[in-house]
């Protein structure tokens, strides 16, 4: 009985923790990089790539 509970707990917690980790990484990346060209954002959250035509959306 104890093994079944352990397997069930691991089967539920592993995908849940993976999803939470992925979401945290996505939020971190989104707040530190331009979504369109991938360049790191400068002060004030502005795209530092002068060739990024869509970077104006981050202004």
Short mmCIF file of N, CA, C and O in Angstrom, two decimals:
data_model
loop_
_atom_site.label_atom_id
_atom_site.label_comp_id
_atom_site.label_asym_id
_atom_site.label_seq_id
_atom_site.Cartn_x
_atom_site.Cartn_y
_atom_site.Cartn_z
N UNK A 1 0.82 -1.20 0.00
CA UNK A 1 0.00 0.00 0.00
C UNK A 1 0.86 1.27 0.00
O UNK A 1 0.55 2.23 -0.67
N UNK A 2 1.94 1.22 0.75
CA UNK A 2 2.81 2.37 0.85
C UNK A 2 3.50 2.67 -0.49
O UNK A 2 3.68 3.83 -0.86
N UNK A 3 3.89 1.62 -1.20
CA UNK A 3 4.53 1.80 -2.50
C UNK A 3 3.56 2.41 -3.51
O UNK A 3 3.96 3.23 -4.34
N UNK A 4 2.33 2.01 -3.47
CA UNK A 4 1.32 2.55 -4.39
C UNK A 4 1.12 4.04 -4.14
O UNK A 4 1.01 4.83 -5.08
N UNK A 5 1.06 4.45 -2.87
CA UNK A 5 0.91 5.87 -2.53
C UNK A 5 2.12 6.67 -2.99
O UNK A 5 1.99 7.79 -3.49
N UNK A 6 3.30 6.11 -2.84
CA UNK A 6 4.52 6.79 -3.27
C UNK A 6 4.54 6.96 -4.78
O UNK A 6 4.86 8.03 -5.29
N UNK A 7 4.20 5.93 -5.51
CA UNK A 7 4.17 6.00 -6.97
C UNK A 7 3.13 7.01 -7.43
O UNK A 7 3.37 7.80 -8.35
N UNK A 8 1.98 7.02 -6.80
CA UNK A 8 0.93 7.97 -7.17
C UNK A 8 1.37 9.40 -6.88
O UNK A 8 1.15 10.31 -7.70
N UNK A 9 2.02 9.61 -5.75
CA UNK A 9 2.50 10.95 -5.40
C UNK A 9 3.54 11.43 -6.40
O UNK A 9 3.50 12.56 -6.87
N UNK A 10 4.48 10.56 -6.75
CA UNK A 10 5.52 10.92 -7.71
C UNK A 10 4.90 11.17 -9.09
O UNK A 10 5.28 12.10 -9.79
N UNK A 11 3.93 10.36 -9.47
CA UNK A 11 3.29 10.50 -10.77
C UNK A 11 2.52 11.81 -10.88
O UNK A 11 2.37 12.36 -11.98
N UNK A 12 2.06 12.33 -9.78
CA UNK A 12 1.32 13.60 -9.80
C UNK A 12 2.27 14.78 -9.64
O UNK A 12 2.16 15.78 -10.35
N UNK A 13 3.23 14.68 -8.72
CA UNK A 13 4.10 15.81 -8.43
C UNK A 13 5.15 16.08 -9.51
O UNK A 13 5.49 17.23 -9.74
N UNK A 14 5.63 15.06 -10.18
CA UNK A 14 6.65 15.27 -11.20
C UNK A 14 6.15 16.15 -12.35
O UNK A 14 6.79 17.16 -12.67
N UNK A 15 5.03 15.83 -12.99
CA UNK A 15 4.56 16.73 -14.06
C UNK A 15 4.16 18.11 -13.54
O UNK A 15 4.37 19.12 -14.22
N UNK A 16 3.62 18.16 -12.33
CA UNK A 16 3.22 19.45 -11.75
C UNK A 16 4.43 20.34 -11.51
O UNK A 16 4.43 21.52 -11.88
N UNK A 17 5.48 19.79 -10.93
CA UNK A 17 6.69 20.57 -10.67
C UNK A 17 7.40 20.94 -11.98
O UNK A 17 7.97 22.03 -12.09
N UNK A 18 7.35 20.08 -12.97
CA UNK A 18 7.93 20.39 -14.27
C UNK A 18 7.19 21.55 -14.92
O UNK A 18 7.80 22.46 -15.48
N UNK A 19 5.87 21.54 -14.85
CA UNK A 19 5.07 22.62 -15.43
C UNK A 19 5.32 23.94 -14.70
O UNK A 19 5.46 24.99 -15.34
N UNK A 20 5.42 23.89 -13.39
CA UNK A 20 5.68 25.11 -12.61
C UNK A 20 7.07 25.65 -12.95
O UNK A 20 7.24 26.86 -13.15
N UNK A 21 8.06 24.77 -13.05
CA UNK A 21 9.41 25.21 -13.42
C UNK A 21 9.45 25.82 -14.80
O UNK A 21 10.12 26.82 -15.03
N UNK A 22 8.74 25.23 -15.75
CA UNK A 22 8.68 25.78 -17.10
C UNK A 22 8.02 27.15 -17.13
O UNK A 22 8.47 28.05 -17.84
N UNK A 23 6.98 27.31 -16.36
CA UNK A 23 6.30 28.61 -16.30
C UNK A 23 7.18 29.67 -15.67
O UNK A 23 7.25 30.80 -16.17
N UNK A 24 7.88 29.32 -14.61
CA UNK A 24 8.79 30.28 -13.97
C UNK A 24 9.89 30.69 -14.94
O UNK A 24 10.23 31.87 -15.05
N UNK A 25 10.45 29.72 -15.67
CA UNK A 25 11.50 30.03 -16.64
C UNK A 25 10.96 30.94 -17.74
O UNK A 25 11.61 31.90 -18.13
N UNK A 26 9.77 30.64 -18.24
CA UNK A 26 9.18 31.45 -19.29
C UNK A 26 8.95 32.88 -18.81
O UNK A 26 9.26 33.84 -19.53
N UNK A 27 8.43 33.05 -17.61
CA UNK A 27 8.21 34.39 -17.08
C UNK A 27 9.52 35.14 -16.88
O UNK A 27 9.62 36.33 -17.17
N UNK A 28 10.55 34.44 -16.40
CA UNK A 28 11.85 35.08 -16.22
C UNK A 28 12.41 35.51 -17.57
O UNK A 28 12.89 36.62 -17.73
N UNK A 29 12.35 34.60 -18.58
CA UNK A 29 12.91 34.92 -19.88
C UNK A 29 12.15 36.07 -20.52
O UNK A 29 12.74 36.95 -21.12
N UNK A 30 10.84 36.07 -20.38
CA UNK A 30 10.01 37.11 -20.99
C UNK A 30 10.31 38.49 -20.41
O UNK A 30 10.30 39.48 -21.11
N UNK A 31 10.59 38.54 -19.13
CA UNK A 31 10.84 39.84 -18.51
C UNK A 31 12.27 40.31 -18.70
O UNK A 31 12.57 41.46 -18.42
N UNK A 32 13.16 39.45 -19.17
CA UNK A 32 14.54 39.86 -19.33
C UNK A 32 15.02 39.89 -20.78
O UNK A 32 16.13 40.28 -21.05
N UNK A 33 14.18 39.45 -21.73
CA UNK A 33 14.57 39.41 -23.13
C UNK A 33 13.43 39.93 -24.01
O UNK A 33 12.27 39.80 -23.66
N UNK A 34 13.80 40.49 -25.16
CA UNK A 34 12.80 40.89 -26.14
C UNK A 34 12.15 39.63 -26.71
O UNK A 34 12.85 38.68 -27.07
N UNK A 35 10.86 39.61 -26.79
CA UNK A 35 10.15 38.43 -27.28
C UNK A 35 10.36 38.18 -28.76
O UNK A 35 10.17 37.08 -29.24
N UNK A 36 10.76 39.19 -29.51
CA UNK A 36 10.82 39.06 -30.95
C UNK A 36 12.21 38.74 -31.49
O UNK A 36 12.35 37.98 -32.42
N UNK A 37 13.26 39.30 -30.88
CA UNK A 37 14.61 39.04 -31.39
C UNK A 37 15.48 38.30 -30.39
O UNK A 37 16.56 37.84 -30.75
N UNK A 38 15.07 38.20 -29.14
CA UNK A 38 15.81 37.45 -28.14
C UNK A 38 16.93 38.22 -27.49
O UNK A 38 17.67 37.67 -26.68
N UNK A 39 17.10 39.47 -27.82
CA UNK A 39 18.15 40.28 -27.20
C UNK A 39 17.74 40.66 -25.78
O UNK A 39 16.57 40.83 -25.48
N UNK A 40 18.74 40.82 -24.94
CA UNK A 40 18.48 41.20 -23.56
C UNK A 40 17.94 42.63 -23.51
O UNK A 40 18.38 43.49 -24.26
N UNK A 41 16.96 42.85 -22.66
CA UNK A 41 16.37 44.17 -22.53
C UNK A 41 17.30 45.09 -21.76
O UNK A 41 17.97 44.67 -20.82
N UNK A 42 17.30 46.34 -22.16
CA UNK A 42 18.12 47.34 -21.49
C UNK A 42 17.36 48.00 -20.36
O UNK A 42 16.30 47.54 -19.94
N UNK A 43 17.90 49.11 -19.86
CA UNK A 43 17.22 49.84 -18.78
C UNK A 43 15.82 50.28 -19.23
O UNK A 43 15.62 50.70 -20.36
N UNK A 44 14.89 50.17 -18.35
CA UNK A 44 13.52 50.56 -18.66
C UNK A 44 12.77 49.51 -19.46
O UNK A 44 11.67 49.76 -19.92
N UNK A 45 13.36 48.35 -19.70
CA UNK A 45 12.70 47.29 -20.43
C UNK A 45 12.66 47.49 -21.93
O UNK A 45 11.81 46.94 -22.60
N UNK A 46 13.58 48.28 -22.48
CA UNK A 46 13.60 48.54 -23.93
C UNK A 46 14.54 47.56 -24.63
O UNK A 46 15.57 47.19 -24.10
N UNK A 47 14.16 47.18 -25.83
CA UNK A 47 14.99 46.27 -26.63
C UNK A 47 16.26 47.00 -27.05
O UNK A 47 16.22 48.13 -27.52
N UNK A 48 17.40 46.33 -26.88
CA UNK A 48 18.68 46.95 -27.20
C UNK A 48 19.11 46.71 -28.64
O UNK A 48 20.12 47.24 -29.08
N UNK A 49 18.34 45.94 -29.40
CA UNK A 49 18.68 45.64 -30.79
C UNK A 49 18.10 46.72 -31.70
O UNK A 49 16.88 46.83 -31.84
N UNK A 50 18.94 47.51 -32.35
CA UNK A 50 18.42 48.59 -33.22
C UNK A 50 17.71 48.05 -34.47
O UNK A 50 16.92 48.76 -35.07
N UNK A 51 17.99 46.80 -34.85
CA UNK A 51 17.36 46.22 -36.04
C UNK A 51 16.04 45.53 -35.74
O UNK A 51 15.39 45.01 -36.65
N UNK A 52 15.63 45.51 -34.50
CA UNK A 52 14.39 44.83 -34.12
C UNK A 52 13.22 45.77 -34.37
O UNK A 52 12.95 46.68 -33.61
N UNK A 53 12.53 45.55 -35.48
CA UNK A 53 11.40 46.44 -35.82
C UNK A 53 10.21 46.22 -34.91
O UNK A 53 9.39 47.12 -34.74
N UNK A 54 10.09 45.04 -34.32
CA UNK A 54 8.97 44.77 -33.43
C UNK A 54 9.30 45.10 -31.99
O UNK A 54 8.44 44.97 -31.12
N UNK A 55 10.52 45.53 -31.70
CA UNK A 55 10.92 45.86 -30.34
C UNK A 55 10.19 47.05 -29.77
O UNK A 55 10.20 47.28 -28.58
N UNK A 56 9.53 47.80 -30.63
CA UNK A 56 8.77 48.96 -30.14
C UNK A 56 7.62 48.54 -29.26
O UNK A 56 7.13 49.31 -28.45
N UNK A 57 7.16 47.30 -29.41
CA UNK A 57 6.06 46.83 -28.57
C UNK A 57 6.49 46.64 -27.13
O UNK A 57 5.66 46.57 -26.24
N UNK A 58 7.82 46.56 -26.90
CA UNK A 58 8.30 46.40 -25.54
C UNK A 58 8.52 47.76 -24.86
O UNK A 58 8.84 47.82 -23.71
N UNK A 59 8.38 48.85 -25.61
CA UNK A 59 8.58 50.20 -25.05
C UNK A 59 7.43 50.58 -24.15
O UNK A 59 6.32 50.20 -24.32
#
